[in-house]
Every structure is written in structure tokens, then in C-alpha cells.
Amino acid sequence: MSRIRRVAVIGAGPSGLYAADELAQADNVCVDVLERLPSPYGLVRYGVAPDHLKTKSAVNVLKRVLERPNVRFLGNVHVGRDLTIDELDRFYDAVVLANGASTDRRLEVCGEDLHGSFSATDFVSWYSGHPESDIGRFALNATSAVVIGHGNVAVDVTRILAMSPDELRHTDMPNHVLDVLDRSSIEDIHLVGRRGPVHARFTPKELTELGDLANADVIVHGEDLKLDKAGEDAISSNRNLRRNYEFLHACGARVPQGRPRRIHIRFYRSPTEIVGASVVEGVKFERTELNDAGMALASGETELVSAQLVLRSVGYRGVPISGIPFDQARGVIPNTAGRILNRGVVLDGKYVAGWIKRGPSGVIGTNKADAVETVEKVIEDLPTLSPAPDPNPDGITGTLQGRGVSVVTWSGWQQIDAGEIALGESMGRSRTKIHHTADMLELSGRAVAEEGK
């Protein structure tokens, strides 16, 4: 390719930035990363638990991508609202969608929409200071909470509910979240899944962290730890499953220490109804039994767990974008190795990466190989794709500004970043997240103004 080819990447989370990094290493390719929030880093910033500082340090790697001279960050740009997919074709030779899986899967049981019933996604966004999360979304005036699901997100929200604010003050949690946690009246947290301990998807690191909490006892009932022959074989052959089971077994044998909160880890229970007239009063579960294939089958035995707060954590799914095919059943964009398909036919110049491509699976690093696969197809196709009618880099920014969009540049984000560090230092912390979009845009605006001097 002798001339500059311009590629748009939609989404500044790990999958989008890994894709941008791969693209930027190709000859004569310039990349714009369009992000609907004023801030980059996606779930690393707004999904990884605040106390998981090592995992959140992935920001240091992702930051280097946005510092590349042929990569440009355009934040606070919502594709589908501020620009359509078709309009992007005017400015870019190719478009890579990496907008993740931003909504949750539902339980589809009666009472799911009662006041006090939320998705874990809502709770994670709230305690992470996501700009689109209402400050007053959670009050935590319940005494009993039920978390439905046995993945790492379910363990994360359970841990946050159980921790004291003092255990979280070293993190970047917004102050309004710490204030609510400080007033929390929660005493019991029930972490419930429909299958057995060898089928749970939490990793040993996340699970065993529950045992390190100063504020909570972990309670496991022996009847929930029963294993069939397949379960015993799985534990003997899988180190992670064995570590999980050993931890759960140790919790079952341990005498509770009388700590302020109790975490009850329950297995073989499937939710059938969230009970209450207008607010959550409890969750009805049906005991399950596993068949030879490991499927959870209803036993007919039910029990009611009293609760005033329910958090469902049964998976994420993608959200469709107008103008792009979408698989409603799977919650992803149909594709072949990253090339987007429309009823089996490849859409020229349109690609996908990350969770919106393959579904919500893997860890942050999983997105690297996924992005490489997609970008290989982009690079292979670029010489044959029609060039953008308006390849001028100022074309898209001028269009957005003409529509009143406050575009956050990389230097604008750096000002926001500095503002969060300064706010944290004023409180004896390394950083405190700025929650309001308006406050972030104000900081970014000052950066833009200074650039223009």
C-alpha cells in the first residue's frame, strides 16, 4: 500500500486497543479509536474490581497504544448517535467494531423487575464510577442480598458487598460509592449457582480472596459439596478445580468467627422466582440434580431465601448497532475470523473484535490473539477496499464539532487523568475517579483550549 489507509476502531477497551496496536504496526496505516465515553480503557477501568490493582495495571500497556504517533483517540463519540456506521465510510477505508458486550443476560423469571433486583453489570458500573451510572442507583439498606451466578463477576460483587470501606479506600473508587458502602446494612450475602462446585466458573484467585476478608465469614454447607464420579475425576485432573474445592471444603469445616457479615456459598439451586409485592422480599430456588451429562435438572424441592437485594450475574451480551448485522440469540455480530457477515456474505471493509465478536469469554489477554486474527484480515483486505472519499483527518473531527459533539482528544484525556490523580492526592489516595461526564469534559475542554493557544 503506497498511500495512507485510514481505519476506525470503535471502542477503546482492551480488544479495540489491541486491534489498534496491530493496525498501527502496518505500513501506511493510521488509526482513529472512537470511544463513546470521555475515557479510554473500557472494562479495565469500569469492569475490573477496584481492589484488583495488578489487573488494572494493564492500563499501562494499553496507554502506550494511544501514544503511538499514528493512533488518535477520539473520546465522547457515540457511534450510532453522533455518527452512523454508513457515515464512517466517508472518512475510513475500514471499520473495526470492538464495542464489547455492555448489557446483561436476564434470568427470565417472575419478579425480575421488582425494586431491589438489579444486574451485576449495574452494580459493577456503579461502584466503578461509570459516567452513565446514576450516583443514587444503590443505597445498600438491605440486610440480606442474593447474588445469582458462579463466575468471577459474581465473586467480585459479593466481595465488594462484604468489604468494609476502609479496605477499599486505597482504590480509585468514587467517594459517593465509599459513602454508601460505609452506611451499608448488609449482613448476609448468598452466592448461589444452579450446578455443583466443579462447574462453577470462578477462578481460584477470585474465590480464595473471599477467605481473606476481615469483615466476613465464609459459610459452605457440606451437602452442597457432594460430588459424583465425574466431579471426582474433574477435581483429580484439574488443578484449578481442585484448589477451588479444597477452599470450599475448608470453609465448610471452619467455625464462623462472628464477623459482621456472612457469605453463604450455595450450589445446586436454580432461581424460579424473585418474590415480593412491589419490592424484593426473597428469592425462591429449586434444588437441582445433575444428570450424567452434567446438566442441572429440577428436583421439585424448593426453598425461599429472604433478601431485599438481588444481583443477577449470569453473563453479558452485546448490543446491536444500526446498520450492522446482529445475532440476537448469541448477542454477537456474525463473522468469520473477524470479517462481518450479512446472511453469510462478507461485508466489505467491516470487521469485529473482542466480546462482540466471540461472546463474553476469556481474560483481558485473550483479546490480544483475537485482535491479531481480525487485523490480519483487515491488512489482507485493505489493498482491495475502496478508498475513503474524505481521507483528511480533520474531516471527521470537523463533522463532529459541527454537530456539537465535545470530542475528547488524547491530551484532553491526559488532563482528566491528571485531575483524578490530583483529587486522589488531596484525600491521601493515589487516585479518585471523576464520575460526572460534565466534570470530565470541563477538564478536557481546558486541554483543548490550551492546545489552541
Tab-separated table of C-alpha atoms in Angstrom:
chain	number	residue	atom	x	y	z
A	1	MET	CA	0.000	0.000	0.000
A	2	SER	CA	1.714	3.182	-1.164
A	3	ARG	CA	-0.841	5.656	0.194
A	4	ILE	CA	-2.059	6.162	3.742
A	5	ARG	CA	-5.022	3.969	4.627
A	6	ARG	CA	-7.280	5.098	7.452
A	7	VAL	CA	-9.017	2.649	9.794
A	8	ALA	CA	-11.548	3.384	12.537
A	9	VAL	CA	-11.668	1.204	15.639
A	10	ILE	CA	-14.908	1.555	17.607
A	11	GLY	CA	-14.240	1.035	21.304
A	12	ALA	CA	-11.199	1.884	23.450
A	13	GLY	CA	-11.290	-1.185	25.667
A	14	PRO	CA	-8.651	-3.949	25.524
A	15	SER	CA	-9.962	-5.549	22.316
A	16	GLY	CA	-10.144	-2.219	20.497
A	17	LEU	CA	-6.724	-1.057	21.653
A	18	TYR	CA	-5.067	-4.386	20.878
A	19	ALA	CA	-6.561	-4.127	17.382
A	20	ALA	CA	-5.344	-0.520	17.064
A	21	ASP	CA	-1.867	-1.609	18.139
A	22	GLU	CA	-1.696	-4.329	15.497
A	23	LEU	CA	-3.017	-1.993	12.803
A	24	ALA	CA	-0.569	0.757	13.741
A	25	GLN	CA	2.367	-1.583	13.124
A	26	ALA	CA	1.390	-1.989	9.462
A	27	ASP	CA	2.931	0.263	6.826
A	28	ASN	CA	0.989	3.404	5.871
A	29	VAL	CA	-1.930	2.792	8.236
A	30	CYS	CA	-3.380	5.445	10.546
A	31	VAL	CA	-5.944	4.537	13.191
A	32	ASP	CA	-8.657	6.536	14.915
A	33	VAL	CA	-10.044	4.959	18.099
A	34	LEU	CA	-13.607	6.192	18.665
A	35	GLU	CA	-14.943	5.763	22.196
A	36	ARG	CA	-18.396	6.768	23.448
A	37	LEU	CA	-17.053	7.680	26.911
A	38	PRO	CA	-14.627	10.542	27.571
A	39	SER	CA	-12.170	7.986	28.981
A	40	PRO	CA	-10.366	5.041	27.376
A	41	TYR	CA	-9.656	1.503	28.654
A	42	GLY	CA	-13.190	0.065	28.779
A	43	LEU	CA	-13.668	-2.756	31.279
A	44	VAL	CA	-10.137	-2.356	32.638
A	45	ARG	CA	-11.317	0.991	34.008
A	46	TYR	CA	-15.006	0.250	34.562
A	47	GLY	CA	-15.218	-3.516	34.984
A	48	VAL	CA	-12.157	-4.833	36.821
A	49	ALA	CA	-12.757	-4.704	40.576
A	50	PRO	CA	-11.169	-1.572	42.113
A	51	ASP	CA	-9.094	-3.604	44.571
A	52	HIS	CA	-7.559	-5.740	41.809
A	53	LEU	CA	-4.708	-3.316	41.272
A	54	LYS	CA	-2.445	-5.756	39.429
A	55	THR	CA	-5.107	-6.473	36.804
A	56	LYS	CA	-5.935	-2.788	36.469
A	57	SER	CA	-2.250	-2.087	35.760
A	58	ALA	CA	-2.977	-3.365	32.221
A	59	VAL	CA	-3.771	0.309	31.613
A	60	ASN	CA	-0.018	0.929	31.418
A	61	VAL	CA	0.243	-1.345	28.369
A	62	LEU	CA	-2.909	-0.005	26.712
A	63	LYS	CA	-1.770	3.576	27.276
A	64	ARG	CA	1.255	3.012	25.040
A	65	VAL	CA	-1.047	2.146	22.135
A	66	LEU	CA	-2.748	5.545	22.337
A	67	GLU	CA	0.648	7.257	22.487
A	68	ARG	CA	1.612	5.894	19.063
A	69	PRO	CA	2.032	8.714	16.522
A	70	ASN	CA	-0.317	7.052	14.016
A	71	VAL	CA	-3.082	6.349	16.560
A	72	ARG	CA	-5.595	9.032	17.525
A	73	PHE	CA	-8.066	8.905	20.415
A	74	LEU	CA	-11.485	10.454	19.842
A	75	GLY	CA	-13.440	10.141	23.084
A	76	ASN	CA	-17.039	11.084	23.887
A	77	VAL	CA	-18.057	9.980	20.379
A	78	HIS	CA	-21.034	7.646	20.301
A	79	VAL	CA	-21.226	5.749	17.009
A	80	GLY	CA	-24.909	5.181	16.318
A	81	ARG	CA	-25.846	8.528	17.854
A	82	ASP	CA	-23.246	11.113	16.827
A	83	LEU	CA	-22.315	9.285	13.614
A	84	THR	CA	-23.818	6.371	11.736
A	85	ILE	CA	-21.864	3.386	10.500
A	86	ASP	CA	-22.537	4.468	6.925
A	87	GLU	CA	-21.106	7.915	7.632
A	88	LEU	CA	-17.858	6.359	8.792
A	89	ASP	CA	-17.329	5.056	5.267
A	90	ARG	CA	-16.784	8.660	4.161
A	91	PHE	CA	-13.692	9.003	6.355
A	92	TYR	CA	-12.253	5.493	6.695
A	93	ASP	CA	-11.216	2.669	4.394
A	94	ALA	CA	-12.170	0.089	7.029
A	95	VAL	CA	-14.027	-0.053	10.345
A	96	VAL	CA	-13.336	-2.462	13.217
A	97	LEU	CA	-16.130	-2.793	15.780
A	98	ALA	CA	-14.796	-3.588	19.257
A	99	ASN	CA	-17.593	-2.213	21.387
A	100	GLY	CA	-17.818	-5.173	23.751
A	101	ALA	CA	-20.800	-6.756	25.473
A	102	SER	CA	-22.263	-3.950	27.524
A	103	THR	CA	-25.557	-5.367	28.739
A	104	ASP	CA	-26.532	-8.351	30.857
A	105	ARG	CA	-28.407	-11.574	30.301
A	106	ARG	CA	-31.682	-11.948	32.160
A	107	LEU	CA	-32.935	-14.786	34.323
A	108	GLU	CA	-36.387	-14.633	32.702
A	109	VAL	CA	-38.171	-15.392	35.975
A	110	CYS	CA	-41.176	-13.737	37.601
A	111	GLY	CA	-40.291	-10.727	39.747
A	112	GLU	CA	-37.033	-9.951	37.968
A	113	ASP	CA	-38.013	-6.292	37.578
A	114	LEU	CA	-39.029	-5.682	41.202
A	115	HIS	CA	-37.409	-2.758	43.011
A	116	GLY	CA	-34.234	-4.144	44.550
A	117	SER	CA	-33.496	-6.523	41.662
A	118	PHE	CA	-30.522	-5.495	39.525
A	119	SER	CA	-27.959	-6.943	37.184
A	120	ALA	CA	-24.428	-7.349	38.466
A	121	THR	CA	-23.463	-5.174	35.493
A	122	ASP	CA	-25.398	-2.303	37.084
A	123	PHE	CA	-23.642	-2.780	40.392
A	124	VAL	CA	-20.178	-3.038	38.838
A	125	SER	CA	-20.769	0.126	36.798
A	126	TRP	CA	-21.955	1.950	39.907
A	127	TYR	CA	-19.049	1.040	42.176
A	128	SER	CA	-16.575	1.604	39.321
A	129	GLY	CA	-17.804	5.173	38.780
A	130	HIS	CA	-19.096	4.649	35.253
A	131	PRO	CA	-20.310	8.023	33.895
A	132	GLU	CA	-23.615	6.513	32.755
A	133	SER	CA	-24.394	5.017	36.173
A	134	ASP	CA	-26.699	7.003	38.448
A	135	ILE	CA	-24.966	8.023	41.696
A	136	GLY	CA	-28.086	7.101	43.665
A	137	ARG	CA	-28.587	3.744	41.958
A	138	PHE	CA	-27.744	1.739	45.095
A	139	ALA	CA	-28.467	2.501	48.751
A	140	LEU	CA	-27.466	-0.867	50.285
A	141	ASN	CA	-30.084	-0.595	53.022
A	142	ALA	CA	-30.852	-4.325	52.728
A	143	THR	CA	-29.853	-6.785	55.427
A	144	SER	CA	-29.707	-9.785	53.094
A	145	ALA	CA	-28.503	-9.926	49.485
A	146	VAL	CA	-28.581	-12.720	46.915
A	147	VAL	CA	-26.010	-12.887	44.112
A	148	ILE	CA	-27.091	-15.329	41.399
A	149	GLY	CA	-24.239	-16.811	39.381
A	150	HIS	CA	-20.929	-18.542	39.965
A	151	GLY	CA	-18.474	-16.628	37.783
A	152	ASN	CA	-15.733	-14.158	38.655
A	153	VAL	CA	-18.067	-11.170	38.355
A	154	ALA	CA	-20.422	-12.753	40.887
A	155	VAL	CA	-17.500	-13.283	43.257
A	156	ASP	CA	-16.338	-9.693	42.712
A	157	VAL	CA	-19.697	-8.147	43.602
A	158	THR	CA	-20.003	-10.474	46.597
A	159	ARG	CA	-16.584	-9.385	47.826
A	160	ILE	CA	-17.371	-5.680	47.397
A	161	LEU	CA	-20.654	-6.110	49.299
A	162	ALA	CA	-18.784	-7.845	52.116
A	163	MET	CA	-15.812	-5.495	52.430
A	164	SER	CA	-15.575	-2.521	54.731
A	165	PRO	CA	-14.905	0.917	53.199
A	166	ASP	CA	-11.539	1.019	54.952
A	167	GLU	CA	-10.476	-1.995	52.893
A	168	LEU	CA	-11.293	-0.029	49.719
A	169	ARG	CA	-10.036	3.477	50.477
A	170	HIS	CA	-6.715	2.780	48.760
A	171	THR	CA	-8.533	2.194	45.451
A	172	ASP	CA	-9.864	4.678	42.887
A	173	MET	CA	-13.499	4.190	43.979
A	174	PRO	CA	-15.511	7.425	43.794
A	175	ASN	CA	-16.289	8.984	47.165
A	176	HIS	CA	-20.054	8.629	46.772
A	177	VAL	CA	-19.605	4.850	46.486
A	178	LEU	CA	-17.429	4.668	49.596
A	179	ASP	CA	-20.035	6.712	51.468
A	180	VAL	CA	-22.801	4.241	50.573
A	181	LEU	CA	-20.627	1.252	51.466
A	182	ASP	CA	-19.911	2.913	54.802
A	183	ARG	CA	-23.656	3.063	55.528
A	184	SER	CA	-24.413	-0.443	54.231
A	185	SER	CA	-26.656	-2.547	56.492
A	186	ILE	CA	-25.966	-5.834	54.702
A	187	GLU	CA	-25.278	-8.765	56.998
A	188	ASP	CA	-25.785	-11.851	54.810
A	189	ILE	CA	-24.744	-12.395	51.186
A	190	HIS	CA	-25.880	-15.576	49.436
A	191	LEU	CA	-23.760	-16.536	46.419
A	192	VAL	CA	-25.891	-19.096	44.598
A	193	GLY	CA	-25.460	-21.230	41.472
A	194	ARG	CA	-27.524	-23.921	39.794
A	195	ARG	CA	-24.804	-26.535	39.386
A	196	GLY	CA	-22.115	-28.033	41.599
A	197	PRO	CA	-18.694	-26.835	42.820
A	198	VAL	CA	-16.790	-28.349	39.899
A	199	HIS	CA	-18.991	-26.488	37.387
A	200	ALA	CA	-18.560	-23.023	38.875
A	201	ARG	CA	-16.597	-20.662	36.646
A	202	PHE	CA	-14.774	-18.626	39.249
A	203	THR	CA	-11.002	-18.932	39.316
A	204	PRO	CA	-9.067	-19.876	42.470
A	205	LYS	CA	-7.668	-16.369	42.858
A	206	GLU	CA	-11.087	-14.723	42.927
A	207	LEU	CA	-12.685	-17.416	45.073
A	208	THR	CA	-9.970	-17.654	47.715
A	209	GLU	CA	-9.932	-13.878	48.151
A	210	LEU	CA	-13.240	-14.298	49.973
A	211	GLY	CA	-11.356	-16.128	52.699
A	212	ASP	CA	-9.068	-13.123	53.244
A	213	LEU	CA	-11.851	-10.687	54.138
A	214	ALA	CA	-11.558	-9.224	57.621
A	215	ASN	CA	-15.226	-8.279	57.657
A	216	ALA	CA	-16.940	-11.543	56.670
A	217	ASP	CA	-17.142	-15.250	57.474
A	218	VAL	CA	-17.488	-17.652	54.539
A	219	ILE	CA	-20.021	-20.412	55.136
A	220	VAL	CA	-20.347	-23.530	52.981
A	221	HIS	CA	-22.706	-26.393	53.748
A	222	GLY	CA	-21.384	-29.919	53.412
A	223	GLU	CA	-24.447	-31.065	51.476
A	224	ASP	CA	-23.503	-28.645	48.697
A	225	LEU	CA	-20.067	-30.185	48.246
A	226	LYS	CA	-21.235	-33.642	47.181
A	227	LEU	CA	-19.553	-34.980	44.066
A	228	ASP	CA	-20.448	-37.702	41.651
A	229	LYS	CA	-17.835	-39.825	39.884
A	230	ALA	CA	-17.476	-37.250	37.096
A	231	GLY	CA	-16.909	-34.498	39.663
A	232	GLU	CA	-14.256	-36.517	41.457
A	233	ASP	CA	-12.493	-37.203	38.164
A	234	ALA	CA	-12.643	-33.498	37.252
A	235	ILE	CA	-11.044	-32.456	40.543
A	236	SER	CA	-8.291	-35.058	40.287
A	237	SER	CA	-7.343	-33.938	36.768
A	238	ASN	CA	-7.785	-30.152	37.011
A	239	ARG	CA	-5.587	-28.185	39.407
A	240	ASN	CA	-7.812	-25.103	39.493
A	241	LEU	CA	-10.937	-27.110	40.235
A	242	ARG	CA	-9.052	-28.952	42.960
A	243	ARG	CA	-7.925	-25.668	44.561
A	244	ASN	CA	-11.480	-24.344	44.459
A	245	TYR	CA	-12.867	-27.489	46.039
A	246	GLU	CA	-10.199	-27.553	48.750
A	247	PHE	CA	-11.019	-23.952	49.653
A	248	LEU	CA	-14.754	-24.649	49.765
A	249	HIS	CA	-14.202	-27.784	51.833
A	250	ALA	CA	-12.030	-25.843	54.292
A	251	CYS	CA	-14.739	-23.187	54.618
A	252	GLY	CA	-17.290	-25.899	55.309
A	253	ALA	CA	-15.176	-27.258	58.141
A	254	ARG	CA	-14.388	-23.856	59.645
A	255	VAL	CA	-16.283	-22.477	62.631
A	256	PRO	CA	-17.646	-18.949	61.863
A	257	GLN	CA	-15.769	-16.252	63.774
A	258	GLY	CA	-18.739	-13.963	64.375
A	259	ARG	CA	-17.661	-11.324	61.881
A	260	PRO	CA	-20.122	-8.558	60.915
A	261	ARG	CA	-21.047	-10.206	57.611
A	262	ARG	CA	-21.552	-13.729	56.362
A	263	ILE	CA	-21.048	-15.053	52.827
A	264	HIS	CA	-23.093	-18.188	52.144
A	265	ILE	CA	-21.829	-20.068	49.061
A	266	ARG	CA	-24.618	-22.344	47.812
A	267	PHE	CA	-24.717	-24.863	44.960
A	268	TYR	CA	-27.401	-26.949	43.220
A	269	ARG	CA	-30.033	-24.197	43.325
A	270	SER	CA	-31.813	-22.629	40.362
A	271	PRO	CA	-33.847	-19.402	40.796
A	272	THR	CA	-37.506	-19.794	39.866
A	273	GLU	CA	-38.975	-16.541	41.193
A	274	ILE	CA	-37.966	-13.264	42.792
A	275	VAL	CA	-40.615	-12.785	45.438
A	276	GLY	CA	-42.271	-9.562	46.555
A	277	ALA	CA	-45.285	-7.309	46.039
A	278	SER	CA	-43.503	-4.174	44.837
A	279	VAL	CA	-40.016	-4.657	46.296
A	280	VAL	CA	-37.775	-7.700	46.619
A	281	GLU	CA	-38.550	-9.807	49.671
A	282	GLY	CA	-36.754	-13.008	48.735
A	283	VAL	CA	-35.742	-15.465	46.049
A	284	LYS	CA	-37.364	-18.832	45.502
A	285	PHE	CA	-34.933	-21.562	44.439
A	286	GLU	CA	-35.488	-25.095	43.246
A	287	ARG	CA	-32.919	-27.691	44.192
A	288	THR	CA	-31.228	-29.270	41.190
A	289	GLU	CA	-29.672	-32.622	40.473
A	290	LEU	CA	-27.072	-33.286	37.810
A	291	ASN	CA	-27.594	-35.881	35.131
A	292	ASP	CA	-24.768	-37.867	33.538
A	293	ALA	CA	-24.109	-35.029	31.091
A	294	GLY	CA	-23.673	-32.502	33.925
A	295	MET	CA	-26.969	-30.756	33.183
A	296	ALA	CA	-28.872	-29.296	36.147
A	297	LEU	CA	-32.334	-30.876	36.368
A	298	ALA	CA	-35.142	-29.711	38.641
A	299	SER	CA	-35.759	-31.926	41.672
A	300	GLY	CA	-39.108	-30.431	42.707
A	301	GLU	CA	-37.724	-29.384	46.107
A	302	THR	CA	-37.904	-25.619	46.709
A	303	GLU	CA	-36.701	-23.147	49.299
A	304	LEU	CA	-37.094	-19.426	49.887
A	305	VAL	CA	-34.102	-17.249	50.741
A	306	SER	CA	-35.060	-13.970	52.391
A	307	ALA	CA	-33.444	-10.967	50.681
A	308	GLN	CA	-34.039	-7.320	49.909
A	309	LEU	CA	-31.346	-7.049	47.217
A	310	VAL	CA	-30.790	-9.358	44.237
A	311	LEU	CA	-27.884	-9.119	41.811
A	312	ARG	CA	-28.039	-11.430	38.804
A	313	SER	CA	-24.676	-12.354	37.287
A	314	VAL	CA	-25.456	-14.842	34.550
A	315	GLY	CA	-23.481	-13.368	31.672
A	316	TYR	CA	-23.049	-10.398	29.361
A	317	ARG	CA	-24.314	-9.877	25.835
A	318	GLY	CA	-23.616	-7.399	23.064
A	319	VAL	CA	-25.860	-4.581	21.920
A	320	PRO	CA	-26.711	-4.185	18.217
A	321	ILE	CA	-25.550	-1.159	16.220
A	322	SER	CA	-27.808	0.200	13.496
A	323	GLY	CA	-26.535	-0.789	10.070
A	324	ILE	CA	-24.614	-3.860	11.290
A	325	PRO	CA	-25.988	-7.448	11.311
A	326	PHE	CA	-26.586	-8.911	14.765
A	327	ASP	CA	-27.150	-12.412	16.095
A	328	GLN	CA	-29.876	-11.880	18.714
A	329	ALA	CA	-29.627	-15.416	20.045
A	330	ARG	CA	-25.907	-15.204	20.820
A	331	GLY	CA	-25.649	-11.455	21.382
A	332	VAL	CA	-22.747	-11.068	18.938
A	333	ILE	CA	-22.045	-9.769	15.441
A	334	PRO	CA	-21.917	-12.674	12.954
A	335	ASN	CA	-18.458	-13.010	11.440
A	336	THR	CA	-15.866	-15.308	10.003
A	337	ALA	CA	-12.468	-14.807	11.669
A	338	GLY	CA	-13.350	-11.141	12.221
A	339	ARG	CA	-14.900	-10.317	8.841
A	340	ILE	CA	-18.531	-9.303	9.445
A	341	LEU	CA	-21.140	-11.408	7.690
A	342	ASN	CA	-24.542	-10.330	6.446
A	343	ARG	CA	-26.586	-13.501	5.897
A	344	GLY	CA	-23.407	-15.387	5.155
A	345	VAL	CA	-21.919	-12.749	2.830
A	346	VAL	CA	-18.835	-10.756	3.876
A	347	LEU	CA	-19.411	-7.006	4.327
A	348	ASP	CA	-16.520	-5.227	2.630
A	349	GLY	CA	-14.486	-3.086	4.997
A	350	LYS	CA	-16.355	-4.092	8.167
A	351	TYR	CA	-14.700	-6.126	10.924
A	352	VAL	CA	-15.250	-7.099	14.538
A	353	ALA	CA	-13.046	-7.939	17.531
A	354	GLY	CA	-13.435	-8.850	21.198
A	355	TRP	CA	-16.557	-9.868	23.076
A	356	ILE	CA	-18.895	-8.509	20.406
A	357	LYS	CA	-17.125	-10.924	18.037
A	358	ARG	CA	-16.894	-14.122	20.099
A	359	GLY	CA	-19.081	-13.555	23.170
A	360	PRO	CA	-18.021	-12.714	26.746
A	361	SER	CA	-15.221	-15.174	27.379
A	362	GLY	CA	-11.610	-15.207	28.432
A	363	VAL	CA	-9.471	-12.711	30.326
A	364	ILE	CA	-8.021	-9.380	29.230
A	365	GLY	CA	-5.109	-11.048	27.458
A	366	THR	CA	-7.450	-13.273	25.443
A	367	ASN	CA	-8.349	-10.212	23.401
A	368	LYS	CA	-4.805	-9.958	22.063
A	369	ALA	CA	-4.916	-13.111	19.926
A	370	ASP	CA	-8.498	-12.310	18.971
A	371	ALA	CA	-7.443	-8.863	17.717
A	372	VAL	CA	-4.490	-10.286	15.811
A	373	GLU	CA	-6.813	-12.641	13.916
A	374	THR	CA	-9.115	-9.775	12.937
A	375	VAL	CA	-6.344	-7.360	11.969
A	376	GLU	CA	-4.731	-9.984	9.726
A	377	LYS	CA	-7.929	-9.928	7.702
A	378	VAL	CA	-8.030	-6.125	7.646
A	379	ILE	CA	-4.450	-5.870	6.368
A	380	GLU	CA	-5.106	-8.594	3.814
A	381	ASP	CA	-8.182	-6.770	2.507
A	382	LEU	CA	-7.028	-3.126	2.575
A	383	PRO	CA	-5.356	-3.109	-0.869
A	384	THR	CA	-8.651	-4.155	-2.477
A	385	LEU	CA	-11.019	-1.918	-0.472
A	386	SER	CA	-12.414	1.284	-1.934
A	387	PRO	CA	-10.590	4.354	-0.558
A	388	ALA	CA	-12.492	6.729	1.703
A	389	PRO	CA	-13.887	9.767	-0.153
A	390	ASP	CA	-12.625	12.142	2.559
A	391	PRO	CA	-9.298	10.856	3.893
A	392	ASN	CA	-8.456	14.192	5.547
A	393	PRO	CA	-8.018	13.527	9.308
A	394	ASP	CA	-9.793	16.797	10.045
A	395	GLY	CA	-12.891	15.652	8.155
A	396	ILE	CA	-14.403	13.575	10.916
A	397	THR	CA	-13.449	15.949	13.740
A	398	GLY	CA	-14.912	18.864	11.812
A	399	THR	CA	-18.141	16.960	11.235
A	400	LEU	CA	-18.425	16.070	14.908
A	401	GLN	CA	-17.709	19.593	16.066
A	402	GLY	CA	-20.289	20.889	13.626
A	403	ARG	CA	-22.818	18.642	15.356
A	404	GLY	CA	-21.895	19.985	18.781
A	405	VAL	CA	-20.017	16.876	19.911
A	406	SER	CA	-17.361	17.629	22.547
A	407	VAL	CA	-14.610	15.367	21.238
A	408	VAL	CA	-12.052	14.364	23.872
A	409	THR	CA	-8.566	14.116	22.396
A	410	TRP	CA	-5.655	12.210	23.919
A	411	SER	CA	-4.327	15.388	25.527
A	412	GLY	CA	-7.847	16.029	26.821
A	413	TRP	CA	-7.868	12.616	28.451
A	414	GLN	CA	-4.460	13.342	29.982
A	415	GLN	CA	-5.966	16.384	31.676
A	416	ILE	CA	-8.807	14.250	33.047
A	417	ASP	CA	-6.252	11.697	34.205
A	418	ALA	CA	-4.231	14.400	35.973
A	419	GLY	CA	-7.412	15.738	37.565
A	420	GLU	CA	-8.242	12.325	39.055
A	421	ILE	CA	-4.729	11.940	40.423
A	422	ALA	CA	-4.847	15.421	41.962
A	423	LEU	CA	-8.269	14.716	43.502
A	424	GLY	CA	-6.993	11.476	44.995
A	425	GLU	CA	-3.835	13.052	46.384
A	426	SER	CA	-5.923	15.711	48.100
A	427	MET	CA	-7.573	12.869	50.057
A	428	GLY	CA	-4.452	10.818	50.691
A	429	ARG	CA	-5.175	8.400	47.862
A	430	SER	CA	-3.290	7.727	44.622
A	431	ARG	CA	-6.394	8.444	42.507
A	432	THR	CA	-10.105	9.106	42.857
A	433	LYS	CA	-12.325	8.623	39.826
A	434	ILE	CA	-14.261	11.575	38.492
A	435	HIS	CA	-17.764	10.282	37.898
A	436	HIS	CA	-19.651	13.042	36.089
A	437	THR	CA	-19.207	13.334	32.329
A	438	ALA	CA	-19.631	17.121	32.586
A	439	ASP	CA	-16.691	17.359	35.000
A	440	MET	CA	-14.516	15.246	32.713
A	441	LEU	CA	-15.478	17.313	29.693
A	442	GLU	CA	-14.670	20.501	31.563
A	443	LEU	CA	-11.170	19.262	32.265
A	444	SER	CA	-10.821	18.057	28.698
A	445	GLY	CA	-12.105	21.390	27.391
A	446	ARG	CA	-9.363	23.233	29.172
A	447	ALA	CA	-6.873	20.963	27.444
A	448	VAL	CA	-8.426	21.661	24.066
A	449	ALA	CA	-8.368	25.392	24.746
A	450	GLU	CA	-4.704	25.273	25.703
A	451	GLU	CA	-3.865	23.345	22.537
A	452	GLY	CA	-5.393	26.142	20.518
A	453	LYS	CA	-3.221	28.861	22.082
